[in-house]
PDB file of C-alpha atoms and ligand atoms in Angstrom:
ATOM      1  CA  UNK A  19      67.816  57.898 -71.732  1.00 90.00           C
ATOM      2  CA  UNK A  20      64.232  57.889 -73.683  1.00 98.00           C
ATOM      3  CA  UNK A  21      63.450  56.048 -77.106  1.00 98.00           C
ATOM      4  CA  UNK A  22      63.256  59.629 -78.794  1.00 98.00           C
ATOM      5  CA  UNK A  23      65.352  62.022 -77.045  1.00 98.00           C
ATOM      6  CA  UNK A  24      65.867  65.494 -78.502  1.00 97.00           C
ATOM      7  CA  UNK A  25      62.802  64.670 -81.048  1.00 98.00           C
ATOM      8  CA  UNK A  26      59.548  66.730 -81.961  1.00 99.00           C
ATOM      9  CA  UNK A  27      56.213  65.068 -82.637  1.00 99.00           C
ATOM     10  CA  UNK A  28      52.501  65.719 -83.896  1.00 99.00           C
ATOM     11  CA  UNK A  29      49.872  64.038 -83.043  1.00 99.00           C
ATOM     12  CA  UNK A  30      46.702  64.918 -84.316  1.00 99.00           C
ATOM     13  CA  UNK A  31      43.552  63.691 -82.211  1.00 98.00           C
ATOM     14  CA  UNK A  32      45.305  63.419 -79.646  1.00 98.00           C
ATOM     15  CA  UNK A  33      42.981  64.828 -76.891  1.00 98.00           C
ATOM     16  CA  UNK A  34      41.469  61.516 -76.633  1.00 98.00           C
ATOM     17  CA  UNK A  35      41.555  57.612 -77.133  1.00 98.00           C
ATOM     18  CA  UNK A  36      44.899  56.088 -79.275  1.00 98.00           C
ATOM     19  CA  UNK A  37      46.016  59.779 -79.477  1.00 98.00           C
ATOM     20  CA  UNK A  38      46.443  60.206 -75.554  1.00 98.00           C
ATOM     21  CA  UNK A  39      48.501  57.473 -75.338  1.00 98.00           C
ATOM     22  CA  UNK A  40      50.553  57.657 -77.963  1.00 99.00           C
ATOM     23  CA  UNK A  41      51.644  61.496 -76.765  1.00 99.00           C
ATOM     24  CA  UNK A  42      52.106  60.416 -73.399  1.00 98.00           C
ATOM     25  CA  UNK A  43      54.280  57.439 -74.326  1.00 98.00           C
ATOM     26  CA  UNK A  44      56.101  59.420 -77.327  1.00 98.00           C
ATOM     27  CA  UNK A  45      56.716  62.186 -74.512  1.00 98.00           C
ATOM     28  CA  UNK A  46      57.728  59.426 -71.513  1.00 98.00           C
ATOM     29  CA  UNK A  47      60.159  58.432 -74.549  1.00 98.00           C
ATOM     30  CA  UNK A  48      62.067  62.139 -74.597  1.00 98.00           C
ATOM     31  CA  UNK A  49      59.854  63.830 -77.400  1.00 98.00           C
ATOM     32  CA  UNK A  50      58.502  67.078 -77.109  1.00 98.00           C
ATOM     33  CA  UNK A  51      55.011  66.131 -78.396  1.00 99.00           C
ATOM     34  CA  UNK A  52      52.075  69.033 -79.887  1.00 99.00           C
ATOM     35  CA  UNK A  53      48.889  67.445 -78.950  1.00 99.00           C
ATOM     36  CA  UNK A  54      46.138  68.532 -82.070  1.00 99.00           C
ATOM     37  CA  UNK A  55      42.317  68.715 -82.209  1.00 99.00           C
ATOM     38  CA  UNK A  56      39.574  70.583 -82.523  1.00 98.00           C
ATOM     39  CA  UNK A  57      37.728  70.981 -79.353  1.00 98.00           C
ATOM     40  CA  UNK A  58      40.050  73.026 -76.694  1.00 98.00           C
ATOM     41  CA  UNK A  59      38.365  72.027 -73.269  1.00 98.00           C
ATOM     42  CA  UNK A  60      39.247  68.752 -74.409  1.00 98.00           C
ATOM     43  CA  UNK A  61      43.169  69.052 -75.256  1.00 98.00           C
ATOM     44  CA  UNK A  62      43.514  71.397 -72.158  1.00 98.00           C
ATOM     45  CA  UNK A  63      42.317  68.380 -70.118  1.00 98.00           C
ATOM     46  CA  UNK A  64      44.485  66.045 -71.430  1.00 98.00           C
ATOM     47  CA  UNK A  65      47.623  67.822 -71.351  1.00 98.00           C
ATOM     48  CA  UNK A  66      46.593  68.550 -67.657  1.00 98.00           C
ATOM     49  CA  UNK A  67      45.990  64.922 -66.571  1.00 98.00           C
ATOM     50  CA  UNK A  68      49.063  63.500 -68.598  1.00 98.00           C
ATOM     51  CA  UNK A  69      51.120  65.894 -66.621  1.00 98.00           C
ATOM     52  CA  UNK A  70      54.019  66.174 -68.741  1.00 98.00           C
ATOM     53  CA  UNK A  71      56.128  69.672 -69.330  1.00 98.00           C
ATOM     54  CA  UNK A  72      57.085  68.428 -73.042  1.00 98.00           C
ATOM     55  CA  UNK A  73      53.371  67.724 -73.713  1.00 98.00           C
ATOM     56  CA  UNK A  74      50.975  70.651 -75.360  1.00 98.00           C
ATOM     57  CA  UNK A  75      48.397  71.334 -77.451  1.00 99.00           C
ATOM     58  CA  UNK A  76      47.395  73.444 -80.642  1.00 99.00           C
ATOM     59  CA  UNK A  77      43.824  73.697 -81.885  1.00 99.00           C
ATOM     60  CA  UNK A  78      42.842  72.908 -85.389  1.00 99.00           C
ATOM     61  CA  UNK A  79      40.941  70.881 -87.942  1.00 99.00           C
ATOM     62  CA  UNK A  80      43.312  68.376 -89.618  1.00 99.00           C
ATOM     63  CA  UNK A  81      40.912  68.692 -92.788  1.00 99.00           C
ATOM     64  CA  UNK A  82      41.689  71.896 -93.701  1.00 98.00           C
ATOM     65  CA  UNK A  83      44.850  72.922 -95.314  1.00 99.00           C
ATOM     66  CA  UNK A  84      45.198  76.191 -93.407  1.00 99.00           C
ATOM     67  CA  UNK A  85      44.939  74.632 -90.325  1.00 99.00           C
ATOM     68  CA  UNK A  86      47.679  72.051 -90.930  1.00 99.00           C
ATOM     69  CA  UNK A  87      49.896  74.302 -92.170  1.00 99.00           C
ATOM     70  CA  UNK A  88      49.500  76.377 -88.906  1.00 99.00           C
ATOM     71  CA  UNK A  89      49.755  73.157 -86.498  1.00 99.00           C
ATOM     72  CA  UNK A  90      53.324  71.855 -88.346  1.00 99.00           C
ATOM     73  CA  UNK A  91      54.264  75.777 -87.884  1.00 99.00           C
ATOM     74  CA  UNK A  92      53.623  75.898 -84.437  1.00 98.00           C
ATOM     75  CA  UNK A  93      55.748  72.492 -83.688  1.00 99.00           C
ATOM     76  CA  UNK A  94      58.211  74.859 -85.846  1.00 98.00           C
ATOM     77  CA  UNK A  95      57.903  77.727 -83.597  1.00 98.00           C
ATOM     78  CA  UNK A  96      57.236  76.241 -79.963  1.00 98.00           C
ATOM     79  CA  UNK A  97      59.868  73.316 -80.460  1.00 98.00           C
ATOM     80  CA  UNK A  98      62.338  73.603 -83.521  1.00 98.00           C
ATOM     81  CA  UNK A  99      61.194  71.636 -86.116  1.00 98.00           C
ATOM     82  CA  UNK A 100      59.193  68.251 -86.746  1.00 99.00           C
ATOM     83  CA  UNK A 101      61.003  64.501 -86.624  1.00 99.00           C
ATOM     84  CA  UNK A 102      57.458  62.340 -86.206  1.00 99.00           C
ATOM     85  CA  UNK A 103      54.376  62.999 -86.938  1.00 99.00           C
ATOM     86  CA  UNK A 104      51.488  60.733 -86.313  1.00 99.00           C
ATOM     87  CA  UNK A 105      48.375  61.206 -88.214  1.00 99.00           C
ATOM     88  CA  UNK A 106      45.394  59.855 -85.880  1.00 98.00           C
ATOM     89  CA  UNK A 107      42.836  62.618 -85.794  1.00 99.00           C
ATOM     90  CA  UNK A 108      39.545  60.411 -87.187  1.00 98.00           C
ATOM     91  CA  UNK A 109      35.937  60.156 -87.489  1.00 98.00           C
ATOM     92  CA  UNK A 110      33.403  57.189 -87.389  1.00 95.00           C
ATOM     93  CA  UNK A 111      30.034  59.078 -87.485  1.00 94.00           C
ATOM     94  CA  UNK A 112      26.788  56.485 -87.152  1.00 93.00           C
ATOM     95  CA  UNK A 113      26.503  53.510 -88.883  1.00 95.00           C
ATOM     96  CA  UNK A 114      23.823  53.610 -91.534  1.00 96.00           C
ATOM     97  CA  UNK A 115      23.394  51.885 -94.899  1.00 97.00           C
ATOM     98  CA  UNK A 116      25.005  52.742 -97.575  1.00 97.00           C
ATOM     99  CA  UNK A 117      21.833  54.001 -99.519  1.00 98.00           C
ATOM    100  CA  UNK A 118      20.457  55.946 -96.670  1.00 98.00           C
ATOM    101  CA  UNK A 119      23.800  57.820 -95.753  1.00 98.00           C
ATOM    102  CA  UNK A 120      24.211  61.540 -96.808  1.00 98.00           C
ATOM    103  CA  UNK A 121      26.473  63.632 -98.943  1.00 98.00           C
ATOM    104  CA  UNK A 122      27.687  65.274 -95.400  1.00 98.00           C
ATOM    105  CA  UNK A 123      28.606  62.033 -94.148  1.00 98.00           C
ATOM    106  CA  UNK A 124      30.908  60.820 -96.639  1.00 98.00           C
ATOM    107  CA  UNK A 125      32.370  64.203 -97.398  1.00 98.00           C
ATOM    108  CA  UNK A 126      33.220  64.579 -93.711  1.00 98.00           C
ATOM    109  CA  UNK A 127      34.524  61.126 -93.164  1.00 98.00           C
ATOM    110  CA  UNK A 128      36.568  61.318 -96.157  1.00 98.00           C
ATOM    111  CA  UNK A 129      38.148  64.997 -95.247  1.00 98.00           C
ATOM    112  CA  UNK A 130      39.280  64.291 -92.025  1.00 98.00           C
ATOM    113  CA  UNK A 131      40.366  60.666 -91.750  1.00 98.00           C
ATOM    114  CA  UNK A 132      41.989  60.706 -95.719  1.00 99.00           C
ATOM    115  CA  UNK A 133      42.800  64.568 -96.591  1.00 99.00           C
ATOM    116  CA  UNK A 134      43.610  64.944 -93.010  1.00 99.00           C
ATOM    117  CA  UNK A 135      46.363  62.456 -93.538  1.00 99.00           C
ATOM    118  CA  UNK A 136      47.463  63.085 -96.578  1.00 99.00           C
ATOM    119  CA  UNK A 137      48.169  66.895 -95.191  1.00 99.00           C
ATOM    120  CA  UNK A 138      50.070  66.012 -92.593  1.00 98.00           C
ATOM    121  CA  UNK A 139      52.266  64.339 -94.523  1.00 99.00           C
ATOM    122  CA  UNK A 140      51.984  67.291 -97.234  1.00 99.00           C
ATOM    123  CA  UNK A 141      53.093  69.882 -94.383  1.00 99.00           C
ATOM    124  CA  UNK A 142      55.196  67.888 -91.979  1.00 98.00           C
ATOM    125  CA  UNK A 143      57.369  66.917 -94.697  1.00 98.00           C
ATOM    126  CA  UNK A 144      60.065  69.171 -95.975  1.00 98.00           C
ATOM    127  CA  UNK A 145      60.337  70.208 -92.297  1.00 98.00           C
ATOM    128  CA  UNK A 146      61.324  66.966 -91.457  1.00 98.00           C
ATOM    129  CA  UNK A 147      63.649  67.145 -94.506  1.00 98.00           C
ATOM    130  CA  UNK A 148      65.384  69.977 -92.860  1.00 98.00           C
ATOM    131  CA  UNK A 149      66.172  67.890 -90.002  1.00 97.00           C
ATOM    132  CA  UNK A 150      67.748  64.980 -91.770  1.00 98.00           C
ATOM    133  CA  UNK A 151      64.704  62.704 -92.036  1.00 98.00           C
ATOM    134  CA  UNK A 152      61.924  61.766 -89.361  1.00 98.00           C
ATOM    135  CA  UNK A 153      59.109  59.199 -89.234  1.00 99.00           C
ATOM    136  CA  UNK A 154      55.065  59.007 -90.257  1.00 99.00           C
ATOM    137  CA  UNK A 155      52.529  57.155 -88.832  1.00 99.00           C
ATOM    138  CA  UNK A 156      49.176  57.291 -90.292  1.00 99.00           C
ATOM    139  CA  UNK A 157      46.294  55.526 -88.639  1.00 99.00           C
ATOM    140  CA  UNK A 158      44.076  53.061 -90.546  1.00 98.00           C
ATOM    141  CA  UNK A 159      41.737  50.143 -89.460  1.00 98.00           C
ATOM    142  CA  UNK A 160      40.194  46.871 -89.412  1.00 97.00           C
ATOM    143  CA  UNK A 161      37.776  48.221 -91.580  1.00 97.00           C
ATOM    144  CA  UNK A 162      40.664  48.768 -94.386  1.00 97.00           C
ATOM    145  CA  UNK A 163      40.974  44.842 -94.412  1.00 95.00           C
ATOM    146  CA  UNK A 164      37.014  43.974 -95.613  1.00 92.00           C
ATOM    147  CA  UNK A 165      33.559  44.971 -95.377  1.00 90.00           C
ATOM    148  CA  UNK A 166      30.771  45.783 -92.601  1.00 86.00           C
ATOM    149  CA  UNK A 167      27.510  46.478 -93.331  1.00 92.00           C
ATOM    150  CA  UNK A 168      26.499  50.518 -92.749  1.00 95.00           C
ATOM    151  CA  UNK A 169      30.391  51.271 -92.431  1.00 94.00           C
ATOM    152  CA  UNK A 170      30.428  52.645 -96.306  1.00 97.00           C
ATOM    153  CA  UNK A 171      32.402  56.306 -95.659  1.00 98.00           C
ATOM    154  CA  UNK A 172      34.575  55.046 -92.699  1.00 98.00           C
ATOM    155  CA  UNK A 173      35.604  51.761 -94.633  1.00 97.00           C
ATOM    156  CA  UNK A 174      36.431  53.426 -98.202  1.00 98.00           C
ATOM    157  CA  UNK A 175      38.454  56.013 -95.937  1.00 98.00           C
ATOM    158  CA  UNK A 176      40.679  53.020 -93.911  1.00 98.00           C
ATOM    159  CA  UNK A 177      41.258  51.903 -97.130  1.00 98.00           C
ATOM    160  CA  UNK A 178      42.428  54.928 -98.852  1.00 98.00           C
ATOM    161  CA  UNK A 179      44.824  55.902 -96.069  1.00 99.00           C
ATOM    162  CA  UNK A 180      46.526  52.559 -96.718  1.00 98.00           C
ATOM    163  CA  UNK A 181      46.379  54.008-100.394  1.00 98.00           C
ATOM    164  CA  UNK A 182      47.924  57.493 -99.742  1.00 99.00           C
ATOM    165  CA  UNK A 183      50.891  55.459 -97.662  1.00 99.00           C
ATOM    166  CA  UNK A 184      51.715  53.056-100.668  1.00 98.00           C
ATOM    167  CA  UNK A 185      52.059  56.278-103.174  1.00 98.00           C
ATOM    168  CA  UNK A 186      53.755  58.906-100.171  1.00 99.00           C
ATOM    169  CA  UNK A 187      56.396  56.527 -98.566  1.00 98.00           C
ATOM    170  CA  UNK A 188      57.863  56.470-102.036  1.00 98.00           C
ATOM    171  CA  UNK A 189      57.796  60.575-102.469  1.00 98.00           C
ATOM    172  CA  UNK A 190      59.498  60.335 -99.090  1.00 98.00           C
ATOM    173  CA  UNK A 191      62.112  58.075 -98.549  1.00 98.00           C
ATOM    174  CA  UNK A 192      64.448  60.051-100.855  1.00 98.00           C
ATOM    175  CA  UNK A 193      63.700  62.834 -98.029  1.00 98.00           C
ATOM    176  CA  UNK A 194      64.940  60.753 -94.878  1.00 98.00           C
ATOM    177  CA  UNK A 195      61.511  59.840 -93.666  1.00 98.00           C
ATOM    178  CA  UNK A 196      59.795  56.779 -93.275  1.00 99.00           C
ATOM    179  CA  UNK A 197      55.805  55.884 -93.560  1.00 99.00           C
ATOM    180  CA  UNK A 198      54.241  53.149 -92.090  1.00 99.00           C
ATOM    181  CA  UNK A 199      50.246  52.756 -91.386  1.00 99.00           C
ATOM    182  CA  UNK A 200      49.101  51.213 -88.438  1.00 98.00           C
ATOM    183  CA  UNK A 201      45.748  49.553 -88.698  1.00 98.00           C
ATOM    184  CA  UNK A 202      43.954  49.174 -84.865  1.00 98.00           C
ATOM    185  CA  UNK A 203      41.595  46.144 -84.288  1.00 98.00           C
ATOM    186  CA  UNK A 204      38.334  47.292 -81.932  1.00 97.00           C
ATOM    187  CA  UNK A 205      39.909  49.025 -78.968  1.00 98.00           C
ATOM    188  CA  UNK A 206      38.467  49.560 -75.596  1.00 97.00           C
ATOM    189  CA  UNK A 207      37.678  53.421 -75.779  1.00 95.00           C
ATOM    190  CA  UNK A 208      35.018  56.289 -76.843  1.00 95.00           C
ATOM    191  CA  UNK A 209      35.084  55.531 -80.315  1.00 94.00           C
ATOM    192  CA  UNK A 210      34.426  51.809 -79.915  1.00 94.00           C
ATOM    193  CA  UNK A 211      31.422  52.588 -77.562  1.00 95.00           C
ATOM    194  CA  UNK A 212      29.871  54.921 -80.000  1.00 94.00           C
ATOM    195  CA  UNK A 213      29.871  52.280 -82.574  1.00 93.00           C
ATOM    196  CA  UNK A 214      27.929  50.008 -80.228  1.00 94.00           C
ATOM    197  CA  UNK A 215      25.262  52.121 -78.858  1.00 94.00           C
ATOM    198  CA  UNK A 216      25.186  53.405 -83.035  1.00 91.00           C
ATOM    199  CA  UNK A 217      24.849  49.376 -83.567  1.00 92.00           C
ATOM    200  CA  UNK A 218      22.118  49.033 -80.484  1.00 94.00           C
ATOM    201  CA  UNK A 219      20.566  51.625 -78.405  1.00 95.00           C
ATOM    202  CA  UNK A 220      19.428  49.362 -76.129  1.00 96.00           C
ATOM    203  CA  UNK A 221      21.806  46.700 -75.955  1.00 97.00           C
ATOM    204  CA  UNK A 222      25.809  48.180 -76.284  1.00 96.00           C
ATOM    205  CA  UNK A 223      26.983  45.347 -74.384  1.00 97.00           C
ATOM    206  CA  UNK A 224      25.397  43.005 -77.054  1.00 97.00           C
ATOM    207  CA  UNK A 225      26.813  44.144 -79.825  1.00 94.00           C
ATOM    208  CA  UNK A 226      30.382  44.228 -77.484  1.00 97.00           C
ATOM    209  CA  UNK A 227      29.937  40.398 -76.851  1.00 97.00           C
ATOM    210  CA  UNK A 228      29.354  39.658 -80.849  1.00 95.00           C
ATOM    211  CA  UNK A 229      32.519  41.498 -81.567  1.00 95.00           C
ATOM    212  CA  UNK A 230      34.611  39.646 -79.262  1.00 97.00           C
ATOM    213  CA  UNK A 231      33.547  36.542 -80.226  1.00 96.00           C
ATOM    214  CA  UNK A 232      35.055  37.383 -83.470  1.00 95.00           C
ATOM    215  CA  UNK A 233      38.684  38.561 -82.415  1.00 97.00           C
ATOM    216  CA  UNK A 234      41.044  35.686 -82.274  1.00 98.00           C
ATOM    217  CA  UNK A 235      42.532  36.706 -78.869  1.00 98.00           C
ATOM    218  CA  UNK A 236      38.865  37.185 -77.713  1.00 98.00           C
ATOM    219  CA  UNK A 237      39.156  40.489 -76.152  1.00 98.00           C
ATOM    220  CA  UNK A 238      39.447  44.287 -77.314  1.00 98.00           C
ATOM    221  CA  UNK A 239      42.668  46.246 -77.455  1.00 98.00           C
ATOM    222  CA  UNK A 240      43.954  49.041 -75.362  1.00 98.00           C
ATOM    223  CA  UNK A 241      45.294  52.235 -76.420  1.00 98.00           C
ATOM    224  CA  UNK A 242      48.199  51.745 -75.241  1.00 98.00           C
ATOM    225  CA  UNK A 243      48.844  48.913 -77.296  1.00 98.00           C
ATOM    226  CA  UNK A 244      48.467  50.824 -80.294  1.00 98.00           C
ATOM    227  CA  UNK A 245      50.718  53.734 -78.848  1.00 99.00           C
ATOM    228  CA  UNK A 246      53.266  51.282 -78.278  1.00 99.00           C
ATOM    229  CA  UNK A 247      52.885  49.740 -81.923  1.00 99.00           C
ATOM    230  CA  UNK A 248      53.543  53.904 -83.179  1.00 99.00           C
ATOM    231  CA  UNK A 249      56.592  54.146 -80.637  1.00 99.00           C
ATOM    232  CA  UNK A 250      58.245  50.976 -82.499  1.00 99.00           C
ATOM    233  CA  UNK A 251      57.600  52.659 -86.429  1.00 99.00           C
ATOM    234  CA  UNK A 252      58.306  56.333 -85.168  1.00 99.00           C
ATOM    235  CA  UNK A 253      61.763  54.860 -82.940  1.00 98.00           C
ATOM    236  CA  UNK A 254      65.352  53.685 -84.405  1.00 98.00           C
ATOM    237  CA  UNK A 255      64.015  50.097 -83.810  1.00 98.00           C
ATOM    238  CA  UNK A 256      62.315  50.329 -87.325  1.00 98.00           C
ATOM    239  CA  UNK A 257      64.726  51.814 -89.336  1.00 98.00           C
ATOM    240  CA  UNK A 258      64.815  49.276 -92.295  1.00 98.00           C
ATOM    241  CA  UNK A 259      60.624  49.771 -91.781  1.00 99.00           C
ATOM    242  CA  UNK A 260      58.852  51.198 -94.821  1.00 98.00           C
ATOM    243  CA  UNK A 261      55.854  51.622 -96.328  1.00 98.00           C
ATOM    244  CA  UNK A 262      54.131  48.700 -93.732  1.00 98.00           C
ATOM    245  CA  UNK A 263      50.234  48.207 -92.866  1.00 98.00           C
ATOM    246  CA  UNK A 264      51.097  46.578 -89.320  1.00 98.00           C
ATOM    247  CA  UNK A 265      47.683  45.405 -88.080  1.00 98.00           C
ATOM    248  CA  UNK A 266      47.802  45.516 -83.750  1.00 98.00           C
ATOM    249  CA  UNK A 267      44.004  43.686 -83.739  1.00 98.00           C
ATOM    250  CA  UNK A 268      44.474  40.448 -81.960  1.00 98.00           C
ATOM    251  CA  UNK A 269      44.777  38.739 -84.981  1.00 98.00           C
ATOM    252  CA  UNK A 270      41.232  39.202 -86.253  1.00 97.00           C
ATOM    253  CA  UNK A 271      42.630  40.957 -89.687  1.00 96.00           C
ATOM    254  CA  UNK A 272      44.474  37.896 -90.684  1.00 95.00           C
ATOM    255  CA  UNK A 273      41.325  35.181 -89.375  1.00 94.00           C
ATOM    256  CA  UNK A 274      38.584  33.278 -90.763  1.00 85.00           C
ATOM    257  CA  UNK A 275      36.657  32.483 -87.186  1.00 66.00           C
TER     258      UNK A 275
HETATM  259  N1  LIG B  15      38.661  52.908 -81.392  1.00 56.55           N
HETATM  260  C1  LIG B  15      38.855  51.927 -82.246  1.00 56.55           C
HETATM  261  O1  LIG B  15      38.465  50.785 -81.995  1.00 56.55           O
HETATM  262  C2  LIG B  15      39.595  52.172 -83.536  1.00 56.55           C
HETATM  263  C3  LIG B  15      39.773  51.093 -84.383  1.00 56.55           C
HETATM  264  C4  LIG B  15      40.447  51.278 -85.587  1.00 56.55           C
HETATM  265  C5  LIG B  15      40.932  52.532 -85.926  1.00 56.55           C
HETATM  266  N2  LIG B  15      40.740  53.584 -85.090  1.00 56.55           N
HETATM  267  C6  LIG B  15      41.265  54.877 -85.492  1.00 56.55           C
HETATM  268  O2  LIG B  15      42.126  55.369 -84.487  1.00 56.55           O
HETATM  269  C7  LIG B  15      42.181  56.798 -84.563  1.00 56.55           C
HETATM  270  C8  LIG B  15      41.983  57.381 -83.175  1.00 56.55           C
HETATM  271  O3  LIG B  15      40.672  57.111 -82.753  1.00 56.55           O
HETATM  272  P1  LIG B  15      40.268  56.802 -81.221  1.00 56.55           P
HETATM  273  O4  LIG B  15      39.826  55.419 -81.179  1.00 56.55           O
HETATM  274  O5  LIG B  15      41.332  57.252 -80.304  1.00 56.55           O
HETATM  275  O6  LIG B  15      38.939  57.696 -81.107  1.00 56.55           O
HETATM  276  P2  LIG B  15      38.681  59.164 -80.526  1.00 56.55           P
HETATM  277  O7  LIG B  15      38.889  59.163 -79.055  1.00 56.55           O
HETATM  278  O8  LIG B  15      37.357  59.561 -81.058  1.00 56.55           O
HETATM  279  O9  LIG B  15      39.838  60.039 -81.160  1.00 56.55           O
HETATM  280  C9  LIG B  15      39.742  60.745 -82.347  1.00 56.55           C
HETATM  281  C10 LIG B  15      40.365  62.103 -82.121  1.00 56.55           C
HETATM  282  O10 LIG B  15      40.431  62.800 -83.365  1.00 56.55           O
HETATM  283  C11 LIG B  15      40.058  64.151 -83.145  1.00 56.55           C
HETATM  284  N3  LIG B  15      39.505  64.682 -84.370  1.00 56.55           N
HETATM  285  C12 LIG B  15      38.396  64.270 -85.033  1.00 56.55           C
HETATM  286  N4  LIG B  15      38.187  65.016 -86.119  1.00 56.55           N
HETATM  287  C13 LIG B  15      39.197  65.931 -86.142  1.00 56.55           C
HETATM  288  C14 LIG B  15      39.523  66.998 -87.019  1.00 56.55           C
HETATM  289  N5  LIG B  15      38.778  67.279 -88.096  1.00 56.55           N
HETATM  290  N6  LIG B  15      40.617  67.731 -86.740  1.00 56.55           N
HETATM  291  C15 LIG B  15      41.368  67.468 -85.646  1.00 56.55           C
HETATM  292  N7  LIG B  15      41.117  66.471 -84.792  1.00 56.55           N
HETATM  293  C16 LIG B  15      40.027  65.718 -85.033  1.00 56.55           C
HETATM  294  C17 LIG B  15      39.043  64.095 -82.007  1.00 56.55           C
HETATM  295  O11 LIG B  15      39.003  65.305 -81.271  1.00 56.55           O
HETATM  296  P3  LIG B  15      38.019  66.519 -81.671  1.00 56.55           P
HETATM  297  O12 LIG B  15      36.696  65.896 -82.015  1.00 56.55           O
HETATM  298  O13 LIG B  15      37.987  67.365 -80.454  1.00 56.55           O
HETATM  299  O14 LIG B  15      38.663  67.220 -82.801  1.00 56.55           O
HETATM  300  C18 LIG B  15      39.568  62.959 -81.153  1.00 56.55           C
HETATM  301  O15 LIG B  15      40.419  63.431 -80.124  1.00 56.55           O
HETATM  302  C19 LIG B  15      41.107  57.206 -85.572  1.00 56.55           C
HETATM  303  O16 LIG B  15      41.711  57.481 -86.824  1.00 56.55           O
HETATM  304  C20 LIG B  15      40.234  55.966 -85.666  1.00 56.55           C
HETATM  305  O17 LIG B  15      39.552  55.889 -86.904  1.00 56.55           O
HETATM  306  C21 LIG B  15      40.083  53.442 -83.887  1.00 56.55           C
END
């Protein structure tokens, strides 16, 4: 008997990184799990190699309001209604200083890693009402507990996801559901790398080395351990769990090194 038998979960961006794991755990745990993203090759892969029946995918941009709409509908349709819905779909971009970043940059950032969660949550909602209650997960950062230089856009998003969580667990506990933020620490995966080849060209590995210096348990995360971090706030093991920033970054958050 699974964690989350009988349930129905989102996750958006999950055709890659966090997102992966997190739908193949939720789905090794009994939920049926929609996969979301925009780029198709890249679900259909991913719902290939996790090689689960109760894992699929649905294309669309979690910025736009249409699109969420139609991705909580289809979970609706294909599956019966919503219970969990995990709000990972996010952007980095490059890193560049603050004066030399464009409009286009911030707009973007800002759409899809803080409108993208806050429409989840707008859509997945009174579906999850219907069902009695159900669970949200939205997925901050590091970078929502200080500064880093050239980070401007992706660190005033982190923070304002933790700021749409403070204001929507309230709208929604009367509703049955529960929202929690998790905030990773650097994690071993696509996203990471891109930061350090952004950071150095030449030298990835570098800029690798400086950031592990700097993480208490002096070593990056795995997905897995932030999948299994969203399986313990989406589960009946947190049911007294509201309205949390839990920070799965080998203590680096909470450090002074
Ligand atoms: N990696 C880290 O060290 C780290 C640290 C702290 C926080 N995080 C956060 O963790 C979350 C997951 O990131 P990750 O590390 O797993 O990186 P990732 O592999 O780049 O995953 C991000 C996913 O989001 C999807 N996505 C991006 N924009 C989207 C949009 N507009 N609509 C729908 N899907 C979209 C991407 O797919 P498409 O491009 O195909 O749409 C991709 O599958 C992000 O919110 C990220 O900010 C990561």
């Amino acid at each position: 008997m699974g964690k989350l038998d009988n349930k129905v979960a989102i996750v958006t961006g999950g055709g890659s990184g966090i997102g992966a794991a997190t739908a193949n755990l939720l789905a090794q745990e009994g939920a049926k799990v929609l996969i979301v993203g925009r780029t198709e090759a890249k679900l259909k892969a991913t719902v290939e190699s996790l090689n689960n029946p109760n894992i699929s995918y649905f294309v669309a941009d979690v910025s736009k309001g249409a699109d969420a709409e139609a991705y909580v509908a289809e979970a609706v349709k294909r599956y019966g209604g919503v219970d969990i819905c995990v709000a990972n779909a996010g952007i980095f971009r490059e890193l560049i200083p603050t004066h030399l970043m464009s409009e286009d940059h911030f707009d973007e950032v800002m759409n899809v890693n803080v409108k993208g969660a806050w429409l989840s949550i707008k859509y997945s909602l009174p579906e999850m009402q219907k069902r009695g209650g159900g669970a949200i997960v939205l997925i901050s950062s590091v970078a929502a507990s200080g500064g880093f230089g050239a980070h401007t856009a992706y660190t005033a998003s982190k923070h304002a996801v933790i700021g749409v969580m403070r204001s929507a667990f309230l709208d929604a506990l009367p509703m049955g559901v529960r929202i929690n933020v998790i905030s990773p620490g650097t994690i071993e995966n696509d996203m990471m790398a891109g930061l350090e080849s952004s950071a150095s060209p030449d030298n990835p590995q570098a800029v690798k080395d400086m950031m592990i210096q700097r993480i208490p348990m002096k070593r990056y995360g795995k997905n897995e351990e932030i999948a299994q971090g969203i399986l313990y706030l989406v589960s009946d093991a947190s049911t007294y769990v509201a309205g949390v920033n839990l920070e799965i970054d080998g203590g680096i958050s909470n450090s002074l090194m």
